[in-house]
PDB file of C-alpha atoms in Angstrom:
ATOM      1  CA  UNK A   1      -3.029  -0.693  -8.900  1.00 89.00           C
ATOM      2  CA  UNK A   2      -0.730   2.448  -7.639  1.00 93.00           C
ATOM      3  CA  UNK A   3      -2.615   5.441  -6.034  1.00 94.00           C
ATOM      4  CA  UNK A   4      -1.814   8.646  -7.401  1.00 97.00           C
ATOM      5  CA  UNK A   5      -2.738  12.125  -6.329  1.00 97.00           C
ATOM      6  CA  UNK A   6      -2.732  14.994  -8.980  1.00 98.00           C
ATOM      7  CA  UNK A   7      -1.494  18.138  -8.101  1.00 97.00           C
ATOM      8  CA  UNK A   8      -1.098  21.477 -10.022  1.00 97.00           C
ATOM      9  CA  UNK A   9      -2.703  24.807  -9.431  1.00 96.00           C
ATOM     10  CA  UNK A  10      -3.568  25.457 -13.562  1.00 95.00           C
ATOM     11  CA  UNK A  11      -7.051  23.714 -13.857  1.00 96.00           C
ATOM     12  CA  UNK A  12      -6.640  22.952 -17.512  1.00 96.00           C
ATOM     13  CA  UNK A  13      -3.560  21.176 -16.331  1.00 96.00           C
ATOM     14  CA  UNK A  14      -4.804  19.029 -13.787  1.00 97.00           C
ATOM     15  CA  UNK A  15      -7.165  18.247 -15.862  1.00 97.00           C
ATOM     16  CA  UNK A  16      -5.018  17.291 -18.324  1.00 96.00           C
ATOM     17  CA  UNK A  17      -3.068  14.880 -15.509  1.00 96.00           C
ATOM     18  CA  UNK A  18      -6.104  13.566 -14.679  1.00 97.00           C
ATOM     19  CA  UNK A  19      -7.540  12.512 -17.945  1.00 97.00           C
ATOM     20  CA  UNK A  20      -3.663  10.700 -18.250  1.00 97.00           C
ATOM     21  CA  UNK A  21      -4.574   9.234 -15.193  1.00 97.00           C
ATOM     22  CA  UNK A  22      -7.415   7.452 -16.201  1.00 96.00           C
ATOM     23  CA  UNK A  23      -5.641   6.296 -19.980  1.00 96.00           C
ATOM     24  CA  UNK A  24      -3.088   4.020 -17.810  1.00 96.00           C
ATOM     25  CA  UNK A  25      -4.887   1.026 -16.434  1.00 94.00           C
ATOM     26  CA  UNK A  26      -2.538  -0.048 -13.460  1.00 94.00           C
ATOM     27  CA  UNK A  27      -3.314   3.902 -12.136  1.00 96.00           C
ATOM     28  CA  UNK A  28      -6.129   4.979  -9.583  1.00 95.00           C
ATOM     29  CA  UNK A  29      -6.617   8.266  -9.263  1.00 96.00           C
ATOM     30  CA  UNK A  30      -7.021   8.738  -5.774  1.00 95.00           C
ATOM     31  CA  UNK A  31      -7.530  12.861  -5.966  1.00 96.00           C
ATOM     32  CA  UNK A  32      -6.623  16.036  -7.483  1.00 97.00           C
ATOM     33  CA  UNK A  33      -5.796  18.969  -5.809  1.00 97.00           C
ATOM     34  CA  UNK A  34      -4.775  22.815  -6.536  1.00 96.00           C
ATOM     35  CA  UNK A  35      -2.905  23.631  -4.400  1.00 96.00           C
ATOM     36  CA  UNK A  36       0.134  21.602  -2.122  1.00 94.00           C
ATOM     37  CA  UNK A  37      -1.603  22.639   1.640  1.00 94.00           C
ATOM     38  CA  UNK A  38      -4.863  20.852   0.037  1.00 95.00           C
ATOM     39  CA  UNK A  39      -2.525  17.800  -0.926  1.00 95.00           C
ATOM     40  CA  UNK A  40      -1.059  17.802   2.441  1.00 93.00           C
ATOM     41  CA  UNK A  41      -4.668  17.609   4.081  1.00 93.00           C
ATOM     42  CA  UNK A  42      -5.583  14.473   1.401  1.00 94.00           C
ATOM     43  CA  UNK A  43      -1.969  12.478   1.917  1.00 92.00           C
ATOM     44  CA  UNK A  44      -2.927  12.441   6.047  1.00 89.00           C
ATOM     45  CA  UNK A  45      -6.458  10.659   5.045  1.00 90.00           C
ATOM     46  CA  UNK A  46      -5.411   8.641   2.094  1.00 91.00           C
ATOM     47  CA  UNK A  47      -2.695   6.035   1.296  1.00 89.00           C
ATOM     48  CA  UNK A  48      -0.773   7.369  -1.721  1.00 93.00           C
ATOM     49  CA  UNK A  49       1.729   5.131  -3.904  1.00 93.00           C
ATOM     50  CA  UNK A  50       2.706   8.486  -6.098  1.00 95.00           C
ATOM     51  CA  UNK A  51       1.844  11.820  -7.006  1.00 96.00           C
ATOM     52  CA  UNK A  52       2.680  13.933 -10.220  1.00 97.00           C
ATOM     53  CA  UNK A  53       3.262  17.596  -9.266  1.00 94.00           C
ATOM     54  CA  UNK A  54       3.381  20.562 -10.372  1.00 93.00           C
ATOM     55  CA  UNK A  55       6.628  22.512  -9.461  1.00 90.00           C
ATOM     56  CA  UNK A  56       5.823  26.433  -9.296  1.00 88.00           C
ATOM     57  CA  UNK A  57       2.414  26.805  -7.451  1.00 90.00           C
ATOM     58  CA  UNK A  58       1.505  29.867  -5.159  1.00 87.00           C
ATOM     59  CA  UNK A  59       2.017  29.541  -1.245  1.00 84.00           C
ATOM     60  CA  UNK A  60       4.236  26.850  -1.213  1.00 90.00           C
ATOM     61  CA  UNK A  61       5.793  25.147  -3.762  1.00 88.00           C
ATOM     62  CA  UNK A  62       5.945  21.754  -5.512  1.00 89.00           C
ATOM     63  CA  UNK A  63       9.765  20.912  -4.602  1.00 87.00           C
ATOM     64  CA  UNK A  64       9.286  22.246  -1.066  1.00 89.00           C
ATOM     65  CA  UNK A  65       6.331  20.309  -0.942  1.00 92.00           C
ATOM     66  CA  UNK A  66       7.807  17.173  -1.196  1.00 89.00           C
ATOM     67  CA  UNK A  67      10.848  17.931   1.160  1.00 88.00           C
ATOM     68  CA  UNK A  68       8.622  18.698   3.865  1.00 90.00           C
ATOM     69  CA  UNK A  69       6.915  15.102   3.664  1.00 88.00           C
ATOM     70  CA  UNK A  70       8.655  13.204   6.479  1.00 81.00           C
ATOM     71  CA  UNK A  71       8.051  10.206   3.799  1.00 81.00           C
ATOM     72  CA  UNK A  72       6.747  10.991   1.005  1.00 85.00           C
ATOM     73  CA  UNK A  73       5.311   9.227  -1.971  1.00 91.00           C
ATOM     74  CA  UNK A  74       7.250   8.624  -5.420  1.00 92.00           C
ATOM     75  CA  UNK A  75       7.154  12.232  -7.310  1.00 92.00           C
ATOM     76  CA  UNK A  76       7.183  12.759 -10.679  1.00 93.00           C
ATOM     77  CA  UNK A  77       7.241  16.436 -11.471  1.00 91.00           C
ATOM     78  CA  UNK A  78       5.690  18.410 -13.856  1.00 91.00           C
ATOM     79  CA  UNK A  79       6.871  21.986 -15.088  1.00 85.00           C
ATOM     80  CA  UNK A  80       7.256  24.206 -17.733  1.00 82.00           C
ATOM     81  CA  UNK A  81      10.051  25.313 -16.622  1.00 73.00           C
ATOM     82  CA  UNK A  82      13.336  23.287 -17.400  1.00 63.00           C
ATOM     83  CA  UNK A  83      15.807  24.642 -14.645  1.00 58.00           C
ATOM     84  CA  UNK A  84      14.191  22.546 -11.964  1.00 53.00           C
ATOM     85  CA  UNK A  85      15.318  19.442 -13.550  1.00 45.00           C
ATOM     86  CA  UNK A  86      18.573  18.919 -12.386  1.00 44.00           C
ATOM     87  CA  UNK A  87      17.060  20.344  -8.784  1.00 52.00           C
ATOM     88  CA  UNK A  88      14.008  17.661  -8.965  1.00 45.00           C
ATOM     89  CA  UNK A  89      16.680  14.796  -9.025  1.00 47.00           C
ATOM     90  CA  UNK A  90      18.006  16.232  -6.213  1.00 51.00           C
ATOM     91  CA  UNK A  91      15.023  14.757  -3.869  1.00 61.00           C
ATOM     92  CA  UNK A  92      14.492  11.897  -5.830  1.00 74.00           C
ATOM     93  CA  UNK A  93      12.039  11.983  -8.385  1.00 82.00           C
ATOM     94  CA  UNK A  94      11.161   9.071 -10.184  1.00 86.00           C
ATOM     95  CA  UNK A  95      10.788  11.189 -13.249  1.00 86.00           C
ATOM     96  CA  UNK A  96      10.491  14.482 -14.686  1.00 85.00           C
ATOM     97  CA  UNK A  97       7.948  16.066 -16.904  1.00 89.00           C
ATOM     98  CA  UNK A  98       8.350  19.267 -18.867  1.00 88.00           C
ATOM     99  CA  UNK A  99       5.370  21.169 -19.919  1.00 89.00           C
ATOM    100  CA  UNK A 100       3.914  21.109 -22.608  1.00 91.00           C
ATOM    101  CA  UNK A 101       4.062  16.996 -22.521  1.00 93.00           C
ATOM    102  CA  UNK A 102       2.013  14.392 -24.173  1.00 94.00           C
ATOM    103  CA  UNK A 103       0.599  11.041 -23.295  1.00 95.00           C
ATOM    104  CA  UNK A 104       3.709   9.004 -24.150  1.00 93.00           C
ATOM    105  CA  UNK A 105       5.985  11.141 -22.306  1.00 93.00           C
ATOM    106  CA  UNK A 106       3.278  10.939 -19.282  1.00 96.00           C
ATOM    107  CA  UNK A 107       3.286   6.992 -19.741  1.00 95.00           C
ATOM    108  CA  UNK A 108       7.068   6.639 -19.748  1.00 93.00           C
ATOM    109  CA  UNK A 109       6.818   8.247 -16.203  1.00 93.00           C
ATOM    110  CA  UNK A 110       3.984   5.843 -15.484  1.00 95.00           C
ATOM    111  CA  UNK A 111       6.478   3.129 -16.271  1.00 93.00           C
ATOM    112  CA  UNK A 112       8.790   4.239 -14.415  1.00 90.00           C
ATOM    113  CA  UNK A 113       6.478   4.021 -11.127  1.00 93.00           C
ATOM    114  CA  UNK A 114       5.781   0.860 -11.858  1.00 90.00           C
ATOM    115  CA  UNK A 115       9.210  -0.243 -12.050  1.00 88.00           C
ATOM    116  CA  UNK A 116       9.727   1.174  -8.347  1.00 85.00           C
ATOM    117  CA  UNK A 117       6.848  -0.218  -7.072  1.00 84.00           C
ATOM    118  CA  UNK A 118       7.139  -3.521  -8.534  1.00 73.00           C
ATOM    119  CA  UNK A 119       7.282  -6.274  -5.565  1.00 56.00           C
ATOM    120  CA  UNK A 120      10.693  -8.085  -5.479  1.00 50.00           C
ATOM    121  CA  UNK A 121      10.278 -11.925  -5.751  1.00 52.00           C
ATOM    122  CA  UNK A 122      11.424 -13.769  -2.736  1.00 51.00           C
ATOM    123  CA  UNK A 123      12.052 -17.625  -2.364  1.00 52.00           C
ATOM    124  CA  UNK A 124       9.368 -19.879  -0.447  1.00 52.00           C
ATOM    125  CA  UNK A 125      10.655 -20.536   3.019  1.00 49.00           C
ATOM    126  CA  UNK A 126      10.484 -22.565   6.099  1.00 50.00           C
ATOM    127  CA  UNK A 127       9.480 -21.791   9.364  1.00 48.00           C
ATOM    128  CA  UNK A 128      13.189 -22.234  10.381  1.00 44.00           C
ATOM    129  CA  UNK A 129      14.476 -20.242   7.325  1.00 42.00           C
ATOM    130  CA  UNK A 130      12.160 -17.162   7.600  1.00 51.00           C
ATOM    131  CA  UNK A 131      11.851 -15.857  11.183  1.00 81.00           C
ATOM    132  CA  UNK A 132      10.694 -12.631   9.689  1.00 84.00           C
ATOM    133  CA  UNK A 133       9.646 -10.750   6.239  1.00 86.00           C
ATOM    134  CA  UNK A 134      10.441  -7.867   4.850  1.00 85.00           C
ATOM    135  CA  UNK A 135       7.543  -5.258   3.231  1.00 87.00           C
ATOM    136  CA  UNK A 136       7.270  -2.246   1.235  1.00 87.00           C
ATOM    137  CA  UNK A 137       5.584   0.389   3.012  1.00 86.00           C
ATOM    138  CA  UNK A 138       5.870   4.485   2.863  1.00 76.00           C
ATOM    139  CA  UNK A 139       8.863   3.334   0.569  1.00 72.00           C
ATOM    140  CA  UNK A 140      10.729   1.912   2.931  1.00 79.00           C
ATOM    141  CA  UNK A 141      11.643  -1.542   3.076  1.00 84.00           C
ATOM    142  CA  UNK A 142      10.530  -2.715   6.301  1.00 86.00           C
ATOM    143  CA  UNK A 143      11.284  -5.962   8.543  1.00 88.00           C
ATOM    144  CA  UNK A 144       8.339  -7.800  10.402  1.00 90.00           C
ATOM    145  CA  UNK A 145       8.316 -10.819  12.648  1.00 91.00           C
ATOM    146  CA  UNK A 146       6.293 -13.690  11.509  1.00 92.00           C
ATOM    147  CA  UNK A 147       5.718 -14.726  15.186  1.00 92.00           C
ATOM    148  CA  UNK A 148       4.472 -11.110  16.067  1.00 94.00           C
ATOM    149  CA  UNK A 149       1.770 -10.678  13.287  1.00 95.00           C
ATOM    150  CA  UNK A 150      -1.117 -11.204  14.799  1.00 96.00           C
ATOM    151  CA  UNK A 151      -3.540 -11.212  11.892  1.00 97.00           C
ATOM    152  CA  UNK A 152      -3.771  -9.760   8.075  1.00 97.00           C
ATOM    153  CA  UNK A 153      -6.584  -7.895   6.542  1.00 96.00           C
ATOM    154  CA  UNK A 154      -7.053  -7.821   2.406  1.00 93.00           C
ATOM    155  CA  UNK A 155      -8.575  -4.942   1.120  1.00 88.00           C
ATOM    156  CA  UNK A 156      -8.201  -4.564  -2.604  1.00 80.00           C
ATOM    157  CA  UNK A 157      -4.456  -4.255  -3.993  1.00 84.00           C
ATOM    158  CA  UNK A 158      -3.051  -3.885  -0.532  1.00 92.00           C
ATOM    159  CA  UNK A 159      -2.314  -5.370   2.660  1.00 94.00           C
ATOM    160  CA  UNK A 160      -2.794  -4.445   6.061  1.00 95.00           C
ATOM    161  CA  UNK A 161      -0.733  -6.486   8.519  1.00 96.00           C
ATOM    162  CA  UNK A 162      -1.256  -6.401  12.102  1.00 96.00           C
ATOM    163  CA  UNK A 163       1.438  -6.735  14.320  1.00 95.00           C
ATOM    164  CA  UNK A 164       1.860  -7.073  18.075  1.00 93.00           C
ATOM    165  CA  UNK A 165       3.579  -4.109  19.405  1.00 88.00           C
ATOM    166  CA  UNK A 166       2.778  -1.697  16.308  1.00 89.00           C
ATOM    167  CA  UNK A 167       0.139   1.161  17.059  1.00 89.00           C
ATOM    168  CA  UNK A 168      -1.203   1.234  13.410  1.00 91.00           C
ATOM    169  CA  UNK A 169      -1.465  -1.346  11.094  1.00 93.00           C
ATOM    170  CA  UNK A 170       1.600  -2.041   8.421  1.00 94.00           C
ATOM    171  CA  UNK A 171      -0.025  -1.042   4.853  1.00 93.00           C
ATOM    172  CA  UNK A 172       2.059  -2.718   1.615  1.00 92.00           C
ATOM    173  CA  UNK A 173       0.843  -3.124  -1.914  1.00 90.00           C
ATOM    174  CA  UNK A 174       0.736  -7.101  -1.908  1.00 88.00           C
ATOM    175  CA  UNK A 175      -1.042  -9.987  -3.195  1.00 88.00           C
ATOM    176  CA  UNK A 176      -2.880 -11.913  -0.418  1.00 90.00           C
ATOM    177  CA  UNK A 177      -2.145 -15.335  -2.119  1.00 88.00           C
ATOM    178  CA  UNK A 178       1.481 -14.175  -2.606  1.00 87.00           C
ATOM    179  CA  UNK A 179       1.701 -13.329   1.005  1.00 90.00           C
ATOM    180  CA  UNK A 180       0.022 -16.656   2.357  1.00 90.00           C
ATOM    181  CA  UNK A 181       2.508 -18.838   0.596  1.00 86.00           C
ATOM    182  CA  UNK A 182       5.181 -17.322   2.326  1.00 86.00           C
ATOM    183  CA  UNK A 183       3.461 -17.809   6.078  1.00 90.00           C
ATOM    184  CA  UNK A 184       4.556 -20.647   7.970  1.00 89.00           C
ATOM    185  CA  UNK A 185       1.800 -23.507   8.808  1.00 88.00           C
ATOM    186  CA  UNK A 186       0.295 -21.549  12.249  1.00 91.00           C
ATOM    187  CA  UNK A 187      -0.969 -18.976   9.740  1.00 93.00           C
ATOM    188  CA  UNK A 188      -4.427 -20.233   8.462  1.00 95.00           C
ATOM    189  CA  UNK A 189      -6.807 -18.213   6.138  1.00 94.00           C
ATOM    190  CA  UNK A 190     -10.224 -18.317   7.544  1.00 96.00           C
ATOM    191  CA  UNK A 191     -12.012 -15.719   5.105  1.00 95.00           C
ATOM    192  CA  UNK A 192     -11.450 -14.084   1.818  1.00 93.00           C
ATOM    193  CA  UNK A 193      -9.856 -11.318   3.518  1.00 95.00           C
ATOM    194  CA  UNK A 194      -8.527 -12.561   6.470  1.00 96.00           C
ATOM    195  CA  UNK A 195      -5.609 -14.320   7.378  1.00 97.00           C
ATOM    196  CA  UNK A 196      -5.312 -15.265  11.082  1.00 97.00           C
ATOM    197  CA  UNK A 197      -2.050 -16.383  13.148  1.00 95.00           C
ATOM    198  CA  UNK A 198      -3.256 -19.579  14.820  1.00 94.00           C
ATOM    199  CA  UNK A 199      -1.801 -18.536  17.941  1.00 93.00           C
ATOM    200  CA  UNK A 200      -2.944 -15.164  18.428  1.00 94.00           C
ATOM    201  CA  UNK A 201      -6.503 -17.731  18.856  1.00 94.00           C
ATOM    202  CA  UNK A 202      -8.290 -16.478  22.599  1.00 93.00           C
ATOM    203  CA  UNK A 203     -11.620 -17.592  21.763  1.00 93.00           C
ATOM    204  CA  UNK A 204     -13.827 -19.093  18.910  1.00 92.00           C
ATOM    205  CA  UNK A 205     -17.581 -18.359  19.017  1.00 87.00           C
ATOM    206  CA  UNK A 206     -20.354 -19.546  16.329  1.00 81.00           C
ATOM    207  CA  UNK A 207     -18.315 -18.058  13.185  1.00 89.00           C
ATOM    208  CA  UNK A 208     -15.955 -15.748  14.585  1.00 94.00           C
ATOM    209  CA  UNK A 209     -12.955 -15.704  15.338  1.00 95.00           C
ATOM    210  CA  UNK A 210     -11.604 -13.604  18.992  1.00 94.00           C
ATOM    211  CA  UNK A 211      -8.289 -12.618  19.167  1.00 94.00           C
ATOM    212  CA  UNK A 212      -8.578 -10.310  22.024  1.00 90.00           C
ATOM    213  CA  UNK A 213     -11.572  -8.530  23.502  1.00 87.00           C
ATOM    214  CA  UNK A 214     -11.559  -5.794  20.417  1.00 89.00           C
ATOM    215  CA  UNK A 215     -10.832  -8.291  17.359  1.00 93.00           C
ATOM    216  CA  UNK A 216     -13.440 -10.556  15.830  1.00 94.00           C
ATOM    217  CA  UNK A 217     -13.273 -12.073  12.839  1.00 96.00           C
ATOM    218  CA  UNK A 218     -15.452 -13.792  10.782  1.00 95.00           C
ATOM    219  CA  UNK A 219     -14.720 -17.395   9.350  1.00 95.00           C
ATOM    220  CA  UNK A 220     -15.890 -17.458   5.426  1.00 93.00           C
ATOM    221  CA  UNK A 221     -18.222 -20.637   4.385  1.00 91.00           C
ATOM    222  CA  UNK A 222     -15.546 -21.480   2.062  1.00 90.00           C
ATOM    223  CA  UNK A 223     -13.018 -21.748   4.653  1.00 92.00           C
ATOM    224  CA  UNK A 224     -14.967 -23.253   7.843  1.00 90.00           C
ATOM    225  CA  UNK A 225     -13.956 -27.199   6.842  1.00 89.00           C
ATOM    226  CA  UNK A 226     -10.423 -26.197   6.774  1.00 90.00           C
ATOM    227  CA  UNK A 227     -10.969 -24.243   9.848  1.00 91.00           C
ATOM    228  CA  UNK A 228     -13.433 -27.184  11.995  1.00 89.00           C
ATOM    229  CA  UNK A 229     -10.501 -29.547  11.304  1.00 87.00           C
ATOM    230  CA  UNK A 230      -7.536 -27.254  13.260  1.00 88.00           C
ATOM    231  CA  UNK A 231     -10.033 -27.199  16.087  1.00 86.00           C
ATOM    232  CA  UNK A 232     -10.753 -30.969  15.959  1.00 82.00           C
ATOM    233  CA  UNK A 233      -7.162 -32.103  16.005  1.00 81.00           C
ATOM    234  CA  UNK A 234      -6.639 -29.483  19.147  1.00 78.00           C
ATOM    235  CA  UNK A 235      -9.765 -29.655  20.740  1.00 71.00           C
ATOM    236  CA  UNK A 236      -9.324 -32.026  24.292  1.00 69.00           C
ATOM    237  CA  UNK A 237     -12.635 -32.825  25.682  1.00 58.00           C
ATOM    238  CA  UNK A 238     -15.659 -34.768  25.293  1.00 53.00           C
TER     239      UNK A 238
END
């Protein structure tokens, strides 16, 4: 799914936006706003794939909106105004929407998101071939050591990866399953939406799992065979 935020200040136009919204399936509306200071205030709480504003609003803008988001979200514009076009390229809008527009104009722009957001197939790899990944997040490309990820968390469409050294986890619009055949063999899945690095292991007690005196995870039923047997073959005792 891609998050999108709706933003213009005419409420029979957002409305409008929104009821597009919710006619494309691989959209979720994450909110609507009138105004950009109330989209800035929802962008700081919520992760955002896109949004489709509205260029001339009162206070501030739509186009100086988005150039004064240190990293902001794909922007397709909306206007009734046709001058901005060439201006609304300028920052890199996926698309551009010119008022009065229908529902096939709106879902060419929705293709057109899901085009830039569309994962890039990479090659299976060895632990000696891959010494690190690279993932889409706040549209940027971005590089992460497999050795330094210390454990992933599923939640719906996206990813959060957490990774020794980084304050806040790494968010990316990925496939768990997709991820985990790319992780070398000291990456184990232990519940449906946790992947642990085998080595990031301090402690196991009942059905959790500690990686340091914050993190505990739980193992899943359908993973505890798997999980018994890692701790068999390294277990040295009586």
């Amino acid at each position: 799914m891609i998050r999108v935020l709706a933003i213009d200040d005419e409420p029979l136009a957002l409305q409008q936006l929104v009821g597009y919204v919710k006619k494309i399936p691989y959209l979720e509306l994450v909110g609507q706003c009138q105004s950009a200071i109330e989209a800035r205030e929802l962008l700081s709480q919520e992760v955002v794939d896109a949004i489709f504003c509205d260029i001339n609003m009162p206070d501030l803008n739509g186009m100086d909106f988005v150039k004064s988001l240190a990293v902001p979200p794909l922007v397709v514009f909306t206007t009734a105004y046709s001058e901005y076009a060439v201006e609304g390229f300028k920052v890199n809008a996926v698309d551009y929407l010119l008022k009065p527009f229908g529902l096939n104009d709106f879902q060419r722009a929705a293709e057109r998101l899901k085009e830039r957001l569309a994962p890039t197939p990479q090659p299976a790899a060895t632990d000696e071939q891959s010494a690190t990944i690279f993932v889409k997040t706040d549209y940027r490309m971005v590089s992460v050591a497999i050795a330094d990820i210390r454990y992933i968390e599923g939640m719906s469409e996206y990813l959060k990866l957490h990774v020794e050294g980084e304050p806040k986890p790494i968010i990316t619009l990925l496939a768990m399953k997709k991820l985990e055949e790319r992780l070398p063999a000291y990456f184990m899945r232990i519940h449906r939406s946790y992947i642990i690095n085998l080595k990031k292991i301090q402690e196991v007690n009942k059905n959790r799992v500690m990686l340091d005196r914050d993190t505990s995870l739980p193992i899943g039923d359908s993973y505890r065979e798997a999980f018994d047997r890692f701790l068999n073959e390294n277990f040295l005792g009586k």
